[in-house]
XYZ file of C-alpha atoms in Angstrom:
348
model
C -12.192 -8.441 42.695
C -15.752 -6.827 41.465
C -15.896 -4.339 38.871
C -13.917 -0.753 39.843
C -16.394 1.898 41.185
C -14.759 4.344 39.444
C -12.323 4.225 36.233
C -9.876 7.184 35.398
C -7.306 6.796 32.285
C -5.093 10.004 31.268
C -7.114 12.561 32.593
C -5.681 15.804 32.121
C -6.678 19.434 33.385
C -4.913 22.640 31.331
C -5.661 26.187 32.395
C -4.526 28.210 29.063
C -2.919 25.170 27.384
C -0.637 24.788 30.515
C -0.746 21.851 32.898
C -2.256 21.644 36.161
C -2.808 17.383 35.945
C -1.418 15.417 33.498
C -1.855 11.419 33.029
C -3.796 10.751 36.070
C -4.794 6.757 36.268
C -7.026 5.992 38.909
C -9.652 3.179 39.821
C -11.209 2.517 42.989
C -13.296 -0.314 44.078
C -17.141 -0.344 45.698
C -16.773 0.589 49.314
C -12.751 1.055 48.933
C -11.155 4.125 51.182
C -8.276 5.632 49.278
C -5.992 8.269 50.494
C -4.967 10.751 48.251
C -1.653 12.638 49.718
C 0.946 14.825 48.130
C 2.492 18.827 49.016
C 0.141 21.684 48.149
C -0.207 22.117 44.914
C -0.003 18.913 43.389
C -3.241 18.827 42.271
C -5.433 16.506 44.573
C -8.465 19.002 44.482
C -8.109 19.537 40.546
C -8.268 15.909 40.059
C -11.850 15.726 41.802
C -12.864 19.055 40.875
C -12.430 17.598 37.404
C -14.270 14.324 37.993
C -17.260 16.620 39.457
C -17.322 18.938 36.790
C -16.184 21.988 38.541
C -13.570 22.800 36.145
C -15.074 26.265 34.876
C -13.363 28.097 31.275
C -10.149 28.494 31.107
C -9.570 25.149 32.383
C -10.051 21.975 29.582
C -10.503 18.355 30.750
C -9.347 15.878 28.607
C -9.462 12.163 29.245
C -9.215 8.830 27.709
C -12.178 7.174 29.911
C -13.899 8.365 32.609
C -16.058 5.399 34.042
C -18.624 5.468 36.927
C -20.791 2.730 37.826
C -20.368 1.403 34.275
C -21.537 5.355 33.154
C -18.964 6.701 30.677
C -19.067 10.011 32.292
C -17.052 11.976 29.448
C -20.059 10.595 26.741
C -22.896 11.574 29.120
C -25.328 14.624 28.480
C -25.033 17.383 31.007
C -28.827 16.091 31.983
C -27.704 12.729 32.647
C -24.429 13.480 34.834
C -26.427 15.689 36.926
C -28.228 12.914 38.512
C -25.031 11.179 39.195
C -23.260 14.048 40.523
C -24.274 15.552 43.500
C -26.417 11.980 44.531
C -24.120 9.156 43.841
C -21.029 10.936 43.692
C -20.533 13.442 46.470
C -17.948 16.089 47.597
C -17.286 17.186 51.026
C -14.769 20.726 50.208
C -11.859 22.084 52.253
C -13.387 25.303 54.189
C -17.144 24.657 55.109
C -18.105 28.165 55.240
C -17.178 29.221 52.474
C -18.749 26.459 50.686
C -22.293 27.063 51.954
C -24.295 29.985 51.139
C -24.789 32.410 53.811
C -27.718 33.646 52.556
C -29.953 30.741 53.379
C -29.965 28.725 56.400
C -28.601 25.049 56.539
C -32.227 23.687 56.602
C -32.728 25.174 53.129
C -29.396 23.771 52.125
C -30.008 20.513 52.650
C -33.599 20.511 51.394
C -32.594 21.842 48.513
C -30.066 18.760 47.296
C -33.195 16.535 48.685
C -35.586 18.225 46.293
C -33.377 18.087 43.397
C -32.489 14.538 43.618
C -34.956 12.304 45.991
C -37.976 14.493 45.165
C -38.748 15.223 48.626
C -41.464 17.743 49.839
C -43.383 18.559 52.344
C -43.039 17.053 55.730
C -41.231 14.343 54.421
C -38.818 16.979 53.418
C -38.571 18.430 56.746
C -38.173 15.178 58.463
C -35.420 13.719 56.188
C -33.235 16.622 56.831
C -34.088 16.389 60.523
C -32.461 13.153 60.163
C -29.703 13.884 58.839
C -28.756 16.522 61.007
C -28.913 13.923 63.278
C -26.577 11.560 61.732
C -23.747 13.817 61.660
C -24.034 15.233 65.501
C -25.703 18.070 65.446
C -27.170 18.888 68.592
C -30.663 20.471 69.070
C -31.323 19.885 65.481
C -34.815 21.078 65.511
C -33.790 24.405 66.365
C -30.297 24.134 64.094
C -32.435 23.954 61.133
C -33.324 27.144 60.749
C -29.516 28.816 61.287
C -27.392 30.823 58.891
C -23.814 29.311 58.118
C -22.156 32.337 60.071
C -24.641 31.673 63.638
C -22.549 28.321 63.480
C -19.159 27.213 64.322
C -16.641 26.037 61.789
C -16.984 22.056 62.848
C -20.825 22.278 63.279
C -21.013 24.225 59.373
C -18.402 20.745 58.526
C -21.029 18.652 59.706
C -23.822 20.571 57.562
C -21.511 19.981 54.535
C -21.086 16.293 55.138
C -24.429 15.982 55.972
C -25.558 17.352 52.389
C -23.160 15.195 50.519
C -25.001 11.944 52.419
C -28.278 12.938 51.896
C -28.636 10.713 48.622
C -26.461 7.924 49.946
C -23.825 8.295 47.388
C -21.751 5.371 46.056
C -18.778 7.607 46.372
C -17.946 10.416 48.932
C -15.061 12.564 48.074
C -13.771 14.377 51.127
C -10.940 16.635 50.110
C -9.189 18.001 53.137
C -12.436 17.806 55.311
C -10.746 19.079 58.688
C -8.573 22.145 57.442
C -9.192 25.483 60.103
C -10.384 23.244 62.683
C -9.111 22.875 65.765
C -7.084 19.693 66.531
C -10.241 18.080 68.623
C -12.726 18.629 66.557
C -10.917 17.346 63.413
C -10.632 13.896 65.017
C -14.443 14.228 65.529
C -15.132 14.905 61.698
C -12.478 12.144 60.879
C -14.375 9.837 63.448
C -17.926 11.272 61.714
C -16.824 10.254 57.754
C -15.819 6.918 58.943
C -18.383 5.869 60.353
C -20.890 7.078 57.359
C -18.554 4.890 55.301
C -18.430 1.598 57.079
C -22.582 2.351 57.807
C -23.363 2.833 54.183
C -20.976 1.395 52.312
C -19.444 3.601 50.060
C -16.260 4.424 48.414
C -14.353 7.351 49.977
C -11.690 9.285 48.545
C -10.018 10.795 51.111
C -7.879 14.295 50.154
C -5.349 15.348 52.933
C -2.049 15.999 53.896
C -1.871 14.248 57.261
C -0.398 11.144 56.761
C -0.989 9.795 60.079
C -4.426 10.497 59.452
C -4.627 8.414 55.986
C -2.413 5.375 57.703
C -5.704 4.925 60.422
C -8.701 5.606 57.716
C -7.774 4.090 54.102
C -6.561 0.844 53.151
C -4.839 2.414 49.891
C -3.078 5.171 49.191
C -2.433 7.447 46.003
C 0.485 9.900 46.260
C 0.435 13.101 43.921
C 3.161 15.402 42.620
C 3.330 18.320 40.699
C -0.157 17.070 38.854
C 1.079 13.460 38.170
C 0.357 10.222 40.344
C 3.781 9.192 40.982
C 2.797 6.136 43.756
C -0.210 3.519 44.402
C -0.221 0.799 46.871
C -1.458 -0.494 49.660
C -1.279 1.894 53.046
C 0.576 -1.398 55.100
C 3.229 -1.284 51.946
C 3.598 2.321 51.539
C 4.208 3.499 54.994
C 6.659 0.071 55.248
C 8.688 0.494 52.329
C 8.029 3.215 49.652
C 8.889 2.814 45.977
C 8.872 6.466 44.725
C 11.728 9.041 46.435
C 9.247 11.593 46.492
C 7.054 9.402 48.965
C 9.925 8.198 51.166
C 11.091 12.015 51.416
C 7.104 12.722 52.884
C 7.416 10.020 54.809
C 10.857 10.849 56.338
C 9.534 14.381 57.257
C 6.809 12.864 59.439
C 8.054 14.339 63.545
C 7.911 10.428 64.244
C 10.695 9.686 62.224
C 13.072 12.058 63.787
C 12.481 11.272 67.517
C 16.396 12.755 68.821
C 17.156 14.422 65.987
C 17.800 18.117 65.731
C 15.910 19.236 62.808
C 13.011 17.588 61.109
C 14.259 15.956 58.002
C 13.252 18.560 55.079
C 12.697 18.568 51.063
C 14.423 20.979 49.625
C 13.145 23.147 46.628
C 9.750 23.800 45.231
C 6.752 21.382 43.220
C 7.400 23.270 39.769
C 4.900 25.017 38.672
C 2.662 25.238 35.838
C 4.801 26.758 33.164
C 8.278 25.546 34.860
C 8.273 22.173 34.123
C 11.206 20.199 33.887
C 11.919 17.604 31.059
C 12.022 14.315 31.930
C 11.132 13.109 35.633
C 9.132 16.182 37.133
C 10.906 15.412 40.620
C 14.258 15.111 38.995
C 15.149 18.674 40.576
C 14.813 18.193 44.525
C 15.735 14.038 44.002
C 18.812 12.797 45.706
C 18.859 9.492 43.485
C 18.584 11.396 40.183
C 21.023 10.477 37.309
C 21.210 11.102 34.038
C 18.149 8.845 32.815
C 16.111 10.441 34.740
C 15.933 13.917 32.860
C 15.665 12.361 29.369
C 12.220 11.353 29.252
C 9.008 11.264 31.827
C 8.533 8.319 33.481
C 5.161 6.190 33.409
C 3.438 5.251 36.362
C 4.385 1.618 35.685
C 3.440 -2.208 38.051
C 5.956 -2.909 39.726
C 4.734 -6.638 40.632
C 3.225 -8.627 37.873
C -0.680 -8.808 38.568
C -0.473 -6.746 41.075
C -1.849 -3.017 39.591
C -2.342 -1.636 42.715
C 1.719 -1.175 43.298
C 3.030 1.137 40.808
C 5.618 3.979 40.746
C 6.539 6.592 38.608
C 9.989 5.691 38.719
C 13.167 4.461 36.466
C 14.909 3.071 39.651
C 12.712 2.805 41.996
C 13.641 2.024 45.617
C 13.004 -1.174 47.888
C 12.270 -3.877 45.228
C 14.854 -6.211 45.379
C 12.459 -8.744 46.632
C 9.630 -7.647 43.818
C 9.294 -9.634 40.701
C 9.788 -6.521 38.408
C 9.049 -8.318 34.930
C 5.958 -6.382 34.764
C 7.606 -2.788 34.093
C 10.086 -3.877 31.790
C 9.422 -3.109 28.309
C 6.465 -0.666 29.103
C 6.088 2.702 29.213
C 8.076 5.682 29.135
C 10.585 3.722 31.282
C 11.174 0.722 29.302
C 14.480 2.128 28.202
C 15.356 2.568 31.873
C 17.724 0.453 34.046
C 16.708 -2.542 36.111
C 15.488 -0.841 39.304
C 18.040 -1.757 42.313
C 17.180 -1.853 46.333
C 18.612 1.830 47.335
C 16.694 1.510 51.034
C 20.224 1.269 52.599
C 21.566 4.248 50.816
């Protein structure tokens, strides 16, 4: 495999010395789409808030590396990480109109991230963000140019935003929750939009959502969160076919799919504690029907489950469906190396 994209090892976010992501571990590959999933409040958007630099006082970052394109992001000058971020790493947020500024109209928006980092004036300018109004649908985009945020509709102002985060053909796109308040059409028509500026250009996507259906079709791995922790990597064929971490066969069970003739939707009880409610040991220990003992004694690390294979890991003492995994890897590592050999619970 080529050198990871992008490089993440114990990152941490605290917001008055409490918690909001904790030991996050994270590496994606050139041109790799990786879902992020997990409940609200997890923290997904802290996570790439934090690799953006968006994470204003109270809020600390602390990491042990923080790697992009072979850039040591936590060592570089502000000067120097403002050329990466915002060109070749690029963030599409959640609501769209309250991301742009109404005060200027899209055409100025998109100018302006041209200016900054291409250099652009002039006609050149003007034509470039033609284009890329273009690219992302929008119709009549001679005469779209010169509209305010709020004379446009919530998927056309989505399209504005993506088209902005494209404009300097980033390496990475970070899309967290792109389709949230739209309308069930048009969402599939942003969805539709991102992946085809992915496959055209190339680049890593991170993909933030809570539609799992969604992150089956679009990304080939997936990354599920939990109460600030990544608790499960693999591979979207793997995950969806035989999860490792309760937490992700409980999200999984709740999908409407799974409970075609049943009464009720299968549910999760209880909460994602919060930031000063933490419990010792395994953070999902509370709402897990597996838990023993072990698990409240000490927090387990996100540990390989397959030797050589780091893209399957789980934060888990016992974790489910491996009977047919070599598990030498996780023994003897980690928080968990104390734990039990994990057994197959699937058929419990």
């Amino acid at each position: 495999m080529s050198q990871d994209l992008l490089t993440i090892r114990n990152l941490a976010v605290n917001f008055n010395g409490l918690p909001a992501v904790d030991r996050i571990n994270l590496s994606i590959a050139p041109g790799e789409v990786v879902g992020v999933v997990g409940e609200s409040g997890s923290g997904k958007s802290v996570t790439m808030m934090a690799l953006m630099g968006l994470i204003d006082a109270p809020g600390k970052v602390t990491a042990d590396e923080v790697t992009f394109n072979g850039v040591d992001l936590l060592k570089a000058s502000p000067k120097a990480r403002r050329k990466i971020v915002g060109k070749d790493i690029a963030m599409v947020f959640q609501d769209a109109l309250t991301s742009l500024n109404p005060s200027y109209t899209v055409g100025y928006q998109i100018k302006e991230v041209l200016k900054l980092h291409e250099g652009l004036r002039g006609d050149a300018l003007h034509r470039r963000a033609l284009e890329l109004l273009d690219q992302v649908g929008i119709p009549d985009a001679k005469n779209r140019i010169t509209s305010f945020p709020h004379q446009m509709s919530g998927g056309m102002n989505q399209r504005v935003m993506i088209a902005m985060a494209v404009a300097c053909n980033p390496k990475l796109l970070i899309a967290d929750e792109p389709t949230t308040a739209l309308d069930v059409t048009i969402q599939a028509q942003i969805m539709d939009l991102l992946v085809k500026l992915q496959k055209e250009r190339g680049m890593a996507l991170v993909l933030i959502s809570h539609d799992l259906a969604v992150v089956s079709e679009v990304a080939q791995r997936v990354a599920v969160m939990y109460a600030g922790e990544i608790i499960e990597t693999n591979s979207v064929p793997d995950i969806f076919r035989a999860p490792h971490h309760p937490y992700t066969e409980a999200l999984l069970a709740a999908i409407p799919e799974h409970n075609k003739g049943a009464r009720r939707l299968a549910a999760l009880p209880g909460m994602v504690p919060g930031r000063d409610d933490r419990p010792s040991g395994c953070l999902f220990a509370p709402r897990c029907k597996y838990v023993v003992d072990d698990c409240r004694k000490a927090r387990p690390a996100l540990d390989t489950l397959v030797s050589g294979n780091d893209a399957m890991r789980a934060r888990c003492i016992k974790p489910l469906n491996v009977s047919n995994l070599d598990l030498t890897a996780m023994h003897g590592t980690g928080a968990s190396a104390k734990a039990q050999t994990p057994v197959d619970r699937s058929s419990r």
